[in-house]
Coordinates of C-alpha atoms in Angstrom, one line a residue:
Chain A
M1 CA 8.7 -53.5 31.0
S2 CA 5.4 -55.3 31.7
I3 CA 5.5 -58.6 33.6
L4 CA 3.0 -61.4 33.7
V5 CA 3.2 -63.6 36.8
I6 CA 1.5 -67.0 36.6
A7 CA -0.3 -67.8 39.9
E8 CA 0.3 -71.2 41.5
H9 CA -2.8 -72.4 43.2
N10 CA -5.2 -75.4 43.6
N11 CA -8.4 -73.6 42.6
L12 CA -9.1 -72.9 46.2
D13 CA -6.0 -71.1 47.6
L14 CA -3.3 -69.0 46.1
H15 CA 0.0 -70.7 46.9
K16 CA 2.5 -68.6 48.8
P17 CA 5.4 -68.9 46.2
T18 CA 3.3 -66.7 44.0
L19 CA 3.8 -63.8 46.4
N20 CA 7.6 -64.3 46.3
T21 CA 7.5 -64.4 42.5
V22 CA 5.6 -61.0 42.5
T23 CA 8.5 -59.6 44.5
A24 CA 10.9 -60.8 41.7
A25 CA 8.6 -59.3 39.1
L26 CA 8.6 -55.9 40.9
A27 CA 12.4 -55.9 40.7
L28 CA 12.0 -56.0 36.9
G29 CA 9.4 -53.2 36.5
D30 CA 6.2 -51.6 37.9
D31 CA 3.6 -53.1 35.5
V32 CA 2.9 -56.5 37.0
D33 CA -0.2 -58.5 36.1
I34 CA -1.2 -61.9 37.6
L35 CA -2.8 -64.6 35.5
V36 CA -5.0 -67.1 37.4
A37 CA -5.9 -70.0 35.2
G38 CA -8.0 -72.7 36.7
A39 CA -11.6 -73.9 37.1
N40 CA -14.0 -72.4 39.6
C41 CA -11.0 -70.5 40.9
G42 CA -12.7 -67.1 41.5
K43 CA -11.6 -67.3 45.1
V44 CA -8.0 -67.5 44.0
A45 CA -8.4 -64.5 41.8
E46 CA -9.8 -62.6 44.8
Q47 CA -6.8 -63.5 46.9
A48 CA -4.5 -62.5 44.0
A49 CA -6.3 -59.1 43.8
Q50 CA -5.1 -58.4 47.3
I51 CA -1.4 -58.6 46.3
A52 CA 0.1 -55.2 46.8
K53 CA 1.5 -53.1 43.9
I54 CA 0.1 -55.2 41.1
R55 CA -1.7 -53.7 38.1
K56 CA -4.5 -56.2 37.6
V57 CA -5.5 -59.9 37.8
L58 CA -6.4 -61.8 34.7
L59 CA -8.8 -64.6 35.4
A60 CA -9.2 -67.6 33.0
D61 CA -11.8 -69.8 34.6
H62 CA -12.6 -72.8 32.5
A63 CA -12.8 -76.6 33.0
A64 CA -9.9 -77.0 30.6
Y65 CA -7.6 -75.4 33.1
E66 CA -8.8 -77.3 36.2
H67 CA -5.8 -79.6 36.6
Q68 CA -3.2 -77.3 35.1
L69 CA -2.6 -79.6 32.1
A70 CA 0.4 -78.1 30.4
E71 CA -1.1 -78.7 26.9
N72 CA -3.9 -76.3 27.6
V73 CA -2.4 -73.8 30.1
A74 CA 0.8 -73.3 28.0
K75 CA -1.3 -72.2 25.0
L76 CA -3.2 -69.8 27.2
I77 CA -0.1 -68.3 28.7
A78 CA 1.7 -68.0 25.4
T79 CA -1.3 -66.2 23.9
V80 CA -1.8 -63.8 26.8
G81 CA 1.9 -63.5 27.4
K82 CA 2.8 -62.3 23.9
S83 CA 2.4 -58.7 24.8
Y84 CA 4.6 -58.8 27.9
S85 CA 8.4 -58.4 28.2
H86 CA 8.6 -61.1 31.0
I87 CA 6.6 -64.1 32.0
L88 CA 7.4 -65.5 35.5
A89 CA 6.1 -68.4 37.5
P90 CA 7.2 -70.0 40.8
A91 CA 9.6 -72.8 40.2
G92 CA 7.3 -75.4 41.7
T93 CA 6.1 -78.5 39.7
Q94 CA 3.3 -76.5 38.1
G95 CA 5.7 -73.8 36.7
K96 CA 8.4 -76.3 35.8
N97 CA 5.8 -78.4 33.9
T98 CA 4.2 -75.5 32.0
L99 CA 6.7 -72.7 31.4
P100 CA 9.1 -74.5 29.1
R101 CA 6.2 -75.4 27.0
V102 CA 5.2 -71.7 26.9
A103 CA 8.8 -70.7 26.0
A104 CA 8.9 -73.2 23.1
L105 CA 5.5 -72.0 21.8
L106 CA 6.9 -68.4 21.9
D107 CA 10.2 -69.6 20.3
V108 CA 12.3 -68.1 23.1
D109 CA 14.9 -69.6 25.5
Q110 CA 13.9 -70.0 29.1
L111 CA 15.7 -69.5 32.4
S112 CA 14.9 -71.9 35.3
D113 CA 15.1 -71.3 39.0
V114 CA 16.2 -67.7 39.0
I115 CA 17.6 -66.7 42.4
R116 CA 18.6 -63.1 41.8
I117 CA 17.7 -60.3 39.4
D118 CA 20.5 -58.0 38.5
S119 CA 18.7 -56.1 35.7
P120 CA 15.7 -56.6 33.4
D121 CA 17.9 -58.9 31.2
T122 CA 20.5 -60.3 33.7
F123 CA 19.8 -63.0 36.2
A124 CA 21.5 -65.4 38.5
R125 CA 20.6 -69.1 38.8
P126 CA 22.1 -72.1 40.4
I127 CA 23.7 -74.8 38.2
Y128 CA 25.2 -78.1 39.2
A129 CA 22.6 -78.4 42.0
G130 CA 23.8 -75.1 43.5
N131 CA 27.5 -75.9 43.5
A132 CA 28.0 -73.0 41.1
I133 CA 26.0 -69.9 40.5
A134 CA 25.7 -68.7 36.9
T135 CA 25.0 -65.1 36.0
V136 CA 23.1 -65.2 32.6
Q137 CA 22.2 -62.4 30.2
S138 CA 19.2 -63.0 28.0
S139 CA 18.6 -61.4 24.7
A140 CA 15.3 -63.3 24.2
A141 CA 12.4 -61.2 22.9
I142 CA 10.3 -62.3 25.9
K143 CA 12.1 -63.5 29.1
V144 CA 10.3 -66.6 30.3
M145 CA 11.6 -67.6 33.8
T146 CA 10.8 -69.7 36.8
I147 CA 11.6 -68.1 40.1
R148 CA 13.0 -70.0 43.1
A149 CA 10.6 -68.6 45.8
T150 CA 12.9 -69.2 48.8
N151 CA 15.3 -66.5 47.4
F152 CA 12.7 -63.7 47.4
D153 CA 10.5 -62.2 50.1
A154 CA 6.8 -62.4 49.9
V155 CA 5.0 -59.3 48.8
A156 CA 2.4 -57.7 51.0
T157 CA -1.3 -58.6 50.5
N158 CA -3.0 -55.3 51.4
G159 CA -3.8 -54.3 47.8
N160 CA -7.1 -54.2 45.8
A161 CA -6.4 -54.8 42.1
P162 CA -9.1 -55.1 39.5
I163 CA -10.0 -58.6 38.1
E164 CA -10.3 -58.9 34.4
T165 CA -11.9 -62.1 32.9
L166 CA -10.4 -63.8 29.9
D167 CA -12.5 -65.8 27.5
D168 CA -9.6 -67.7 25.7
T169 CA -10.2 -71.4 25.9
F170 CA -7.6 -74.0 24.8
S171 CA -8.6 -77.6 25.2
T172 CA -6.9 -80.7 24.0
S173 CA -8.2 -84.3 23.8
N174 CA -4.6 -85.7 23.8
A175 CA -4.2 -85.4 27.5
T176 CA -6.9 -86.2 30.1
F177 CA -6.7 -86.0 33.9
I178 CA -7.3 -89.4 35.7
K179 CA -6.6 -88.7 39.3
E180 CA -4.5 -86.9 41.9
E181 CA -3.1 -88.4 45.1
I182 CA -2.0 -85.7 47.4
A183 CA -0.2 -87.2 50.4
E184 CA -2.5 -86.7 53.3
S185 CA 0.0 -85.7 55.9
D186 CA -0.4 -83.1 58.6
R187 CA 3.3 -82.4 58.1
P188 CA 4.3 -79.7 55.7
E189 CA 5.8 -80.5 52.4
L190 CA 9.5 -80.9 52.1
T191 CA 10.2 -78.1 49.7
V192 CA 8.2 -75.4 51.5
A193 CA 8.6 -76.5 55.2
D194 CA 10.2 -74.0 57.6
V195 CA 11.9 -76.9 59.4
V196 CA 13.2 -80.1 57.8
I197 CA 14.5 -83.1 59.7
S198 CA 16.4 -85.7 57.6
G199 CA 17.7 -89.1 58.5
G200 CA 20.6 -90.9 56.9
R201 CA 22.1 -94.4 57.0
G202 CA 22.8 -93.9 60.7
M203 CA 19.0 -94.4 61.3
A204 CA 19.7 -98.1 60.7
S205 CA 16.1 -99.0 59.8
G206 CA 12.9 -97.6 58.4
E207 CA 11.2 -98.2 61.8
N208 CA 13.6 -95.9 63.5
F209 CA 12.4 -93.0 61.3
E210 CA 9.3 -93.0 63.6
M211 CA 11.6 -91.0 66.0
L212 CA 12.0 -88.3 63.4
Y213 CA 8.3 -88.2 62.6
T214 CA 7.5 -87.7 66.3
L215 CA 10.1 -84.9 66.6
A216 CA 8.8 -83.4 63.3
D217 CA 5.3 -83.2 64.6
K218 CA 6.4 -81.2 67.6
L219 CA 8.4 -78.8 65.4
N220 CA 5.8 -78.7 62.5
A221 CA 8.6 -80.0 60.3
A222 CA 8.9 -82.1 57.2
V223 CA 10.9 -85.3 57.2
G224 CA 13.5 -86.0 54.5
A225 CA 16.3 -88.5 54.0
S226 CA 19.7 -88.9 52.4
R227 CA 20.2 -91.0 49.3
A228 CA 22.0 -93.6 51.5
A229 CA 18.9 -94.0 53.6
V230 CA 16.7 -94.3 50.4
D231 CA 19.1 -96.7 48.8
A232 CA 19.1 -98.8 51.9
G233 CA 15.3 -99.1 51.6
F234 CA 14.5 -97.3 54.9
V235 CA 12.2 -94.8 53.3
P236 CA 10.7 -94.0 49.8
N237 CA 12.5 -92.1 47.2
D238 CA 10.3 -89.1 47.3
M239 CA 11.8 -88.2 50.7
Q240 CA 15.3 -87.9 49.3
V241 CA 17.0 -84.5 49.8
G242 CA 20.0 -84.0 47.5
Q243 CA 21.3 -83.3 44.1
T244 CA 19.1 -86.0 42.5
G245 CA 16.3 -85.6 45.0
K246 CA 14.6 -82.5 46.4
I247 CA 16.4 -79.2 46.9
V248 CA 15.3 -77.6 50.2
A249 CA 16.2 -74.3 51.9
P250 CA 14.3 -74.2 55.2
N251 CA 15.0 -71.9 58.2
L252 CA 16.2 -75.0 60.2
Y253 CA 17.6 -78.2 58.8
I254 CA 18.4 -81.0 61.2
A255 CA 20.6 -83.8 59.7
V256 CA 20.4 -86.9 61.8
G257 CA 22.8 -89.7 61.2
I258 CA 23.8 -88.2 57.9
S259 CA 27.5 -88.2 57.0
G260 CA 27.2 -85.3 54.4
A261 CA 28.0 -86.7 51.0
I262 CA 28.4 -84.0 48.3
Q263 CA 25.2 -85.3 46.7
H264 CA 23.3 -84.6 49.9
L265 CA 24.9 -81.2 50.7
A266 CA 23.9 -80.0 47.3
G267 CA 20.3 -80.4 48.3
M268 CA 20.3 -78.6 51.7
K269 CA 23.2 -76.3 52.1
D270 CA 21.2 -73.2 51.4
S271 CA 19.3 -73.8 54.6
K272 CA 19.4 -70.9 57.0
V273 CA 20.5 -72.9 60.1
I274 CA 21.9 -76.4 59.9
V275 CA 22.1 -78.8 62.8
A276 CA 24.1 -82.0 62.5
I277 CA 23.8 -85.0 64.9
N278 CA 26.3 -87.7 64.2
K279 CA 28.5 -89.9 66.3
D280 CA 31.4 -89.6 63.9
E281 CA 33.0 -86.3 64.6
E282 CA 34.9 -86.5 61.3
A283 CA 31.7 -86.6 59.3
P284 CA 31.8 -83.9 56.5
I285 CA 28.3 -82.7 57.5
F286 CA 29.9 -80.9 60.5
Q287 CA 31.8 -78.7 58.0
V288 CA 28.5 -77.1 56.9
A289 CA 26.6 -77.3 60.2
D290 CA 26.0 -74.2 62.4
Y291 CA 25.5 -76.5 65.4
G292 CA 27.1 -79.9 65.6
L293 CA 26.3 -82.5 68.2
V294 CA 28.7 -85.5 68.3
A295 CA 26.5 -88.1 69.9
D296 CA 24.5 -91.3 69.4
L297 CA 21.3 -90.2 67.7
F298 CA 19.3 -92.9 69.5
E299 CA 20.1 -91.2 72.8
V300 CA 19.8 -87.6 71.8
V301 CA 16.8 -87.5 69.4
P302 CA 14.4 -88.6 72.2
Q303 CA 16.0 -86.0 74.5
L304 CA 15.5 -83.4 71.8
E305 CA 11.9 -84.3 71.4
N306 CA 11.4 -83.8 75.2
L307 CA 13.0 -80.4 75.2
V308 CA 11.4 -78.6 72.2
Chain B
M1 CA 6.3 -99.3 18.9
K2 CA 9.4 -97.3 18.3
V3 CA 10.8 -95.5 21.3
L4 CA 13.3 -92.6 21.2
V5 CA 15.4 -91.8 24.2
A6 CA 17.6 -88.7 24.6
V7 CA 20.7 -88.9 26.8
K8 CA 23.2 -86.2 27.9
R9 CA 26.9 -86.4 28.7
V10 CA 27.5 -84.7 32.0
I11 CA 29.9 -84.5 34.9
D12 CA 29.6 -87.7 37.1
Y13 CA 27.3 -87.0 40.0
N14 CA 30.0 -88.1 42.5
V15 CA 32.5 -85.5 41.3
K16 CA 32.9 -82.3 43.3
V17 CA 32.3 -79.4 41.0
R18 CA 34.9 -76.6 40.9
V19 CA 34.6 -73.2 39.3
K20 CA 37.4 -72.0 37.1
P21 CA 39.6 -69.3 38.6
D22 CA 38.6 -66.9 35.8
H23 CA 34.9 -67.5 36.7
S24 CA 34.1 -68.3 33.0
D25 CA 32.6 -71.7 33.8
V26 CA 33.0 -74.8 35.9
D27 CA 36.2 -76.8 35.3
L28 CA 35.6 -79.9 33.3
N29 CA 39.2 -80.7 32.5
N30 CA 40.2 -84.3 33.5
V31 CA 36.8 -84.7 35.2
K32 CA 35.0 -88.0 35.1
M33 CA 32.0 -87.7 32.8
A34 CA 28.9 -90.0 32.7
I35 CA 25.5 -90.4 31.4
N36 CA 23.1 -88.0 33.2
P37 CA 21.4 -90.0 36.0
F38 CA 17.8 -89.0 34.9
C39 CA 18.7 -90.0 31.3
E40 CA 19.8 -93.4 32.6
I41 CA 16.4 -93.9 34.2
A42 CA 14.9 -92.9 30.8
V43 CA 16.9 -95.6 29.0
E44 CA 16.0 -98.2 31.6
E45 CA 12.3 -97.4 31.2
A46 CA 12.6 -97.9 27.4
V47 CA 14.5 -101.2 27.9
R48 CA 11.8 -102.4 30.3
L49 CA 9.1 -101.6 27.7
K50 CA 11.0 -103.6 25.2
E51 CA 11.3 -106.5 27.6
K52 CA 7.5 -106.4 28.1
G53 CA 7.1 -106.6 24.3
V54 CA 5.7 -103.1 24.1
A55 CA 8.6 -101.4 22.5
S56 CA 10.0 -102.9 19.3
E57 CA 13.0 -100.6 18.8
I58 CA 14.9 -98.2 21.0
I59 CA 16.9 -95.4 19.4
V60 CA 19.1 -93.4 21.7
V61 CA 20.2 -89.9 20.7
S62 CA 22.7 -87.6 22.3
I63 CA 23.6 -84.0 21.4
G64 CA 27.1 -83.0 22.3
P65 CA 30.8 -83.4 21.5
K66 CA 32.3 -86.5 19.8
E67 CA 33.0 -88.0 23.3
A68 CA 29.2 -88.3 23.9
Q69 CA 29.5 -91.5 21.9
E70 CA 30.6 -93.0 25.2
Q71 CA 27.2 -92.2 26.8
I72 CA 25.4 -93.6 23.7
R73 CA 27.4 -96.8 24.0
T74 CA 26.4 -97.0 27.7
A75 CA 22.8 -96.7 26.7
L76 CA 23.3 -99.4 24.0
A77 CA 24.9 -101.6 26.6
L78 CA 21.8 -101.2 28.8
G79 CA 19.6 -102.4 25.9
A80 CA 19.0 -99.7 23.3
D81 CA 19.2 -100.9 19.7
R82 CA 20.9 -98.1 17.8
G83 CA 22.4 -94.7 18.5
L84 CA 22.6 -91.3 16.9
L85 CA 25.0 -88.5 17.9
I86 CA 24.2 -85.0 16.9
Q87 CA 27.7 -83.6 17.1
T88 CA 28.2 -80.1 18.2
E89 CA 31.0 -78.6 20.2
E90 CA 29.0 -75.7 21.5
M91 CA 26.2 -77.0 23.7
P92 CA 22.9 -75.6 22.5
S93 CA 20.3 -74.1 24.8
S94 CA 17.4 -76.3 25.9
L95 CA 15.3 -74.9 23.1
G96 CA 18.1 -75.7 20.6
V97 CA 18.2 -79.3 21.9
A98 CA 14.5 -79.5 21.6
K99 CA 14.6 -78.3 18.0
L100 CA 17.2 -80.9 17.2
L101 CA 15.2 -83.6 18.8
K102 CA 12.1 -82.4 16.9
A103 CA 14.0 -82.9 13.7
V104 CA 14.9 -86.5 14.8
V105 CA 11.3 -87.1 15.8
D106 CA 10.2 -86.0 12.3
E107 CA 12.6 -88.5 10.7
E108 CA 12.1 -91.4 13.0
Q109 CA 8.4 -91.0 13.9
P110 CA 8.7 -92.7 17.4
Q111 CA 5.5 -93.3 19.3
L112 CA 7.1 -92.5 22.6
I113 CA 9.9 -90.2 23.5
I114 CA 11.5 -90.5 26.9
L115 CA 14.0 -88.0 28.4
G116 CA 15.4 -87.4 31.8
K117 CA 13.5 -84.6 33.6
Q118 CA 16.7 -82.5 33.9
S119 CA 20.4 -82.7 33.5
I120 CA 22.5 -82.4 36.6
D121 CA 24.8 -79.8 35.0
T122 CA 22.6 -77.0 33.8
D123 CA 19.6 -78.1 35.9
N124 CA 17.2 -76.6 33.4
N125 CA 14.3 -79.1 33.4
Q126 CA 13.0 -77.8 30.1
T127 CA 13.9 -79.9 27.1
G128 CA 11.1 -82.5 27.3
Q129 CA 8.4 -80.0 27.8
M130 CA 9.8 -77.9 24.9
L131 CA 10.0 -80.9 22.6
A132 CA 6.3 -81.7 23.5
A133 CA 5.4 -78.1 22.5
L134 CA 7.3 -78.2 19.2
T135 CA 5.7 -81.5 18.2
D136 CA 2.4 -80.6 19.7
Y137 CA 2.4 -83.9 21.6
P138 CA 1.0 -84.4 25.1
Q139 CA 3.6 -84.5 27.9
G140 CA 4.1 -86.5 31.1
A141 CA 6.8 -84.6 32.9
F142 CA 8.4 -85.9 36.1
A143 CA 7.0 -89.4 35.5
S144 CA 7.1 -92.0 38.3
S145 CA 5.3 -94.7 36.5
V146 CA 4.3 -95.3 32.8
E147 CA 1.8 -97.9 31.6
V148 CA 1.2 -98.4 27.9
E149 CA -2.3 -99.4 27.0
G150 CA -2.9 -99.6 23.3
D151 CA -2.9 -96.2 21.7
H152 CA -2.4 -94.3 24.9
I153 CA -0.3 -94.3 28.1
N154 CA -1.1 -93.7 31.7
V155 CA 1.5 -91.6 33.4
A156 CA 1.8 -90.9 37.1
R157 CA 3.6 -87.7 37.6
E158 CA 5.4 -86.4 40.7
I159 CA 3.9 -83.1 41.6
D160 CA 4.3 -80.9 44.8
G161 CA 2.8 -82.9 47.6
G162 CA 1.9 -86.1 45.7
L163 CA 1.1 -87.7 42.4
Q164 CA -1.0 -86.8 39.4
T165 CA -2.1 -89.5 36.9
L166 CA -2.7 -88.4 33.3
K167 CA -3.9 -90.4 30.2
L168 CA -1.9 -89.3 27.2
S169 CA -2.6 -90.4 23.6
L170 CA 0.4 -91.5 21.6
P171 CA 2.7 -90.2 20.4
A172 CA 3.7 -88.5 23.6
V173 CA 6.8 -87.2 25.5
I174 CA 7.7 -88.5 28.9
T175 CA 10.4 -87.1 31.3
A176 CA 11.7 -89.5 33.9
D177 CA 11.8 -88.7 37.6
L178 CA 13.8 -90.5 40.2
R179 CA 11.1 -93.0 41.2
L180 CA 10.4 -94.3 37.7
N181 CA 12.8 -97.2 38.1
E182 CA 16.3 -98.2 39.3
P183 CA 18.6 -98.6 36.3
R184 CA 20.4 -101.9 35.9
Y185 CA 24.1 -102.3 35.6
A186 CA 25.3 -103.2 32.1
S187 CA 26.8 -106.7 32.0
L188 CA 30.2 -107.2 30.4
P189 CA 28.8 -109.3 27.5
N190 CA 26.3 -106.5 26.9
I191 CA 29.0 -103.9 26.9
M192 CA 30.9 -105.9 24.3
K193 CA 27.8 -106.4 22.3
A194 CA 27.1 -102.6 22.4
K195 CA 30.3 -101.9 20.6
R196 CA 28.9 -103.6 17.5
K197 CA 25.5 -101.8 17.6
P198 CA 25.0 -99.1 14.9
L199 CA 25.9 -95.5 15.9
D200 CA 25.2 -92.8 13.4
T201 CA 26.6 -89.2 13.6
K202 CA 24.9 -86.1 12.2
T203 CA 25.4 -82.4 12.6
P204 CA 22.7 -79.8 13.3
A205 CA 23.1 -78.7 9.7
D206 CA 22.3 -82.2 8.5
L207 CA 19.0 -81.9 10.3
G208 CA 18.4 -78.4 8.9
V209 CA 18.4 -76.8 12.4
T210 CA 20.1 -73.4 13.0
L211 CA 21.0 -72.9 16.6
N212 CA 20.6 -69.5 18.2
N213 CA 21.3 -69.4 21.9
T214 CA 20.0 -66.1 23.3
L215 CA 21.4 -66.9 26.8
K216 CA 24.9 -65.7 27.4
T217 CA 26.7 -66.8 30.6
V218 CA 28.3 -63.7 32.0
K219 CA 30.1 -65.4 34.8
V220 CA 30.1 -68.5 37.0
E221 CA 30.9 -68.2 40.7
P222 CA 31.1 -70.6 43.5
P223 CA 28.2 -70.3 46.0
A224 CA 28.8 -68.4 49.2
E225 CA 30.8 -70.8 51.4
R226 CA 29.2 -72.0 54.6
Q227 CA 31.4 -71.5 57.6
A228 CA 31.5 -74.5 59.9
G229 CA 29.8 -73.5 63.1
I230 CA 30.3 -74.7 66.6
K231 CA 30.0 -78.0 68.3
V232 CA 27.6 -78.2 71.2
A233 CA 28.1 -80.5 74.1
S234 CA 24.6 -81.5 74.9
V235 CA 21.0 -81.5 73.7
E236 CA 20.2 -78.8 76.3
E237 CA 22.8 -76.5 74.8
L238 CA 21.6 -77.2 71.3
V239 CA 18.0 -76.3 72.2
D240 CA 19.2 -73.2 73.9
K241 CA 21.2 -72.1 70.9
L242 CA 18.3 -72.8 68.5
K243 CA 15.9 -70.9 70.7
N244 CA 17.9 -67.9 71.8
E245 CA 20.8 -67.5 69.4
A246 CA 19.5 -68.7 66.0
K247 CA 15.8 -68.1 67.0
V248 CA 14.6 -70.8 64.6
I249 CA 12.4 -72.7 67.1

């Protein structure tokens, strides 16, 4: 077994899901290499070299890889990855964008969002938005997989692996980068936040979400919403947590004015601790909540803000 | 410009999924089926391009059992021009689907191929990217806006934390994310009209594609059930529990 882990990064910092993915890789075998592809990303390679128990870091530093264009990066990964038994990437948007392209170039089936490793060829992954868990055995020559980081611990970063530079350059003229707009929020991002506060139809308006933002800032939380709140036009679609929105699994999920439709539960029920605040005590959300508070949210959210 | 849209027949997103007692799969008997929500967004985008005069013809293709004709008819009712069912009882892997679509692309030579970013049954999120690799076309995965400008398109893509805009030369592959558009409802006259639109059926063999799924489902289990917890009487009690019992704040 030799495993290639694709680092997720922004050319400046190694993103944490890479550390969780290395833990998954170490469950497959001892020979784990990390590929850092980017531009002027030497700092990322140095951070990756500190990951414990890895064999080496492969650094492909070229302008063609600056924005992680799948057309270029997939060819690099497929070329480098040919000699490995497994190719793993965190199941963020970078990995999801690139890895299927790698798998097709290598003519192998891919596994997405792996949450458990049973053996080097048998894995568990959620299907139907986590309403069922499939155990899948792969006979593919190279196992290409994205890893759901929230299901694996982060590996330690007290190592000192060698960095090897790669010269392979793949550059296409078919796709060019125009711009990137990263939301300038001090709040953490929904899918990686430790605490998520979501509002539902019970919030009654978009303005009332201000209450949740204020509370979120005190808890260093991200703010999400149910599909009902999105459909009602309270908040934009990218805040939606649920089967057709974002899947989250924070340490603490606070559902405010959310009834708990199946479609919403599918996106948050893997959270460690769930709090539900709803004035309807029959709301299905209480069936999955660790702590339920039957109350008017407009009274208790400000109280909560004062107490935390 | 010819646009190809792929749609998948899946369990309706409002249906509660149940695992079969023998853990072989989820139970799809007598369950309401529908067009995959992301595929519906893909169809809507193609129809809007046609309404803008950018697309000249929309071909909708589905891979699946005979009944998947229903989902093709739904897409035709939304505004697609003709349908193609690649009939197969055994659902291929994402790579298999991508290979079948590649064969259709070779025949039809569309300039733009739009798919949903993932299906809500297998949740793979692979097919569009794989098709882009097999055709060596550029890809705009998780698209939240698409603008056609002559021989290229500008695609805004949903990435972790924000949006990335790419310029792709045509032909290209797009996968639709939630924000791309809100699909319309098919009107009754359009549903009637869709019944008369052409719908062709082929097999994987007709397209010269041999399917070889290397992924074997060993078992399917329900996720660990969450136990309902306790009701707290006040915000004070809630904060106390979160601090001292759950230790999450």
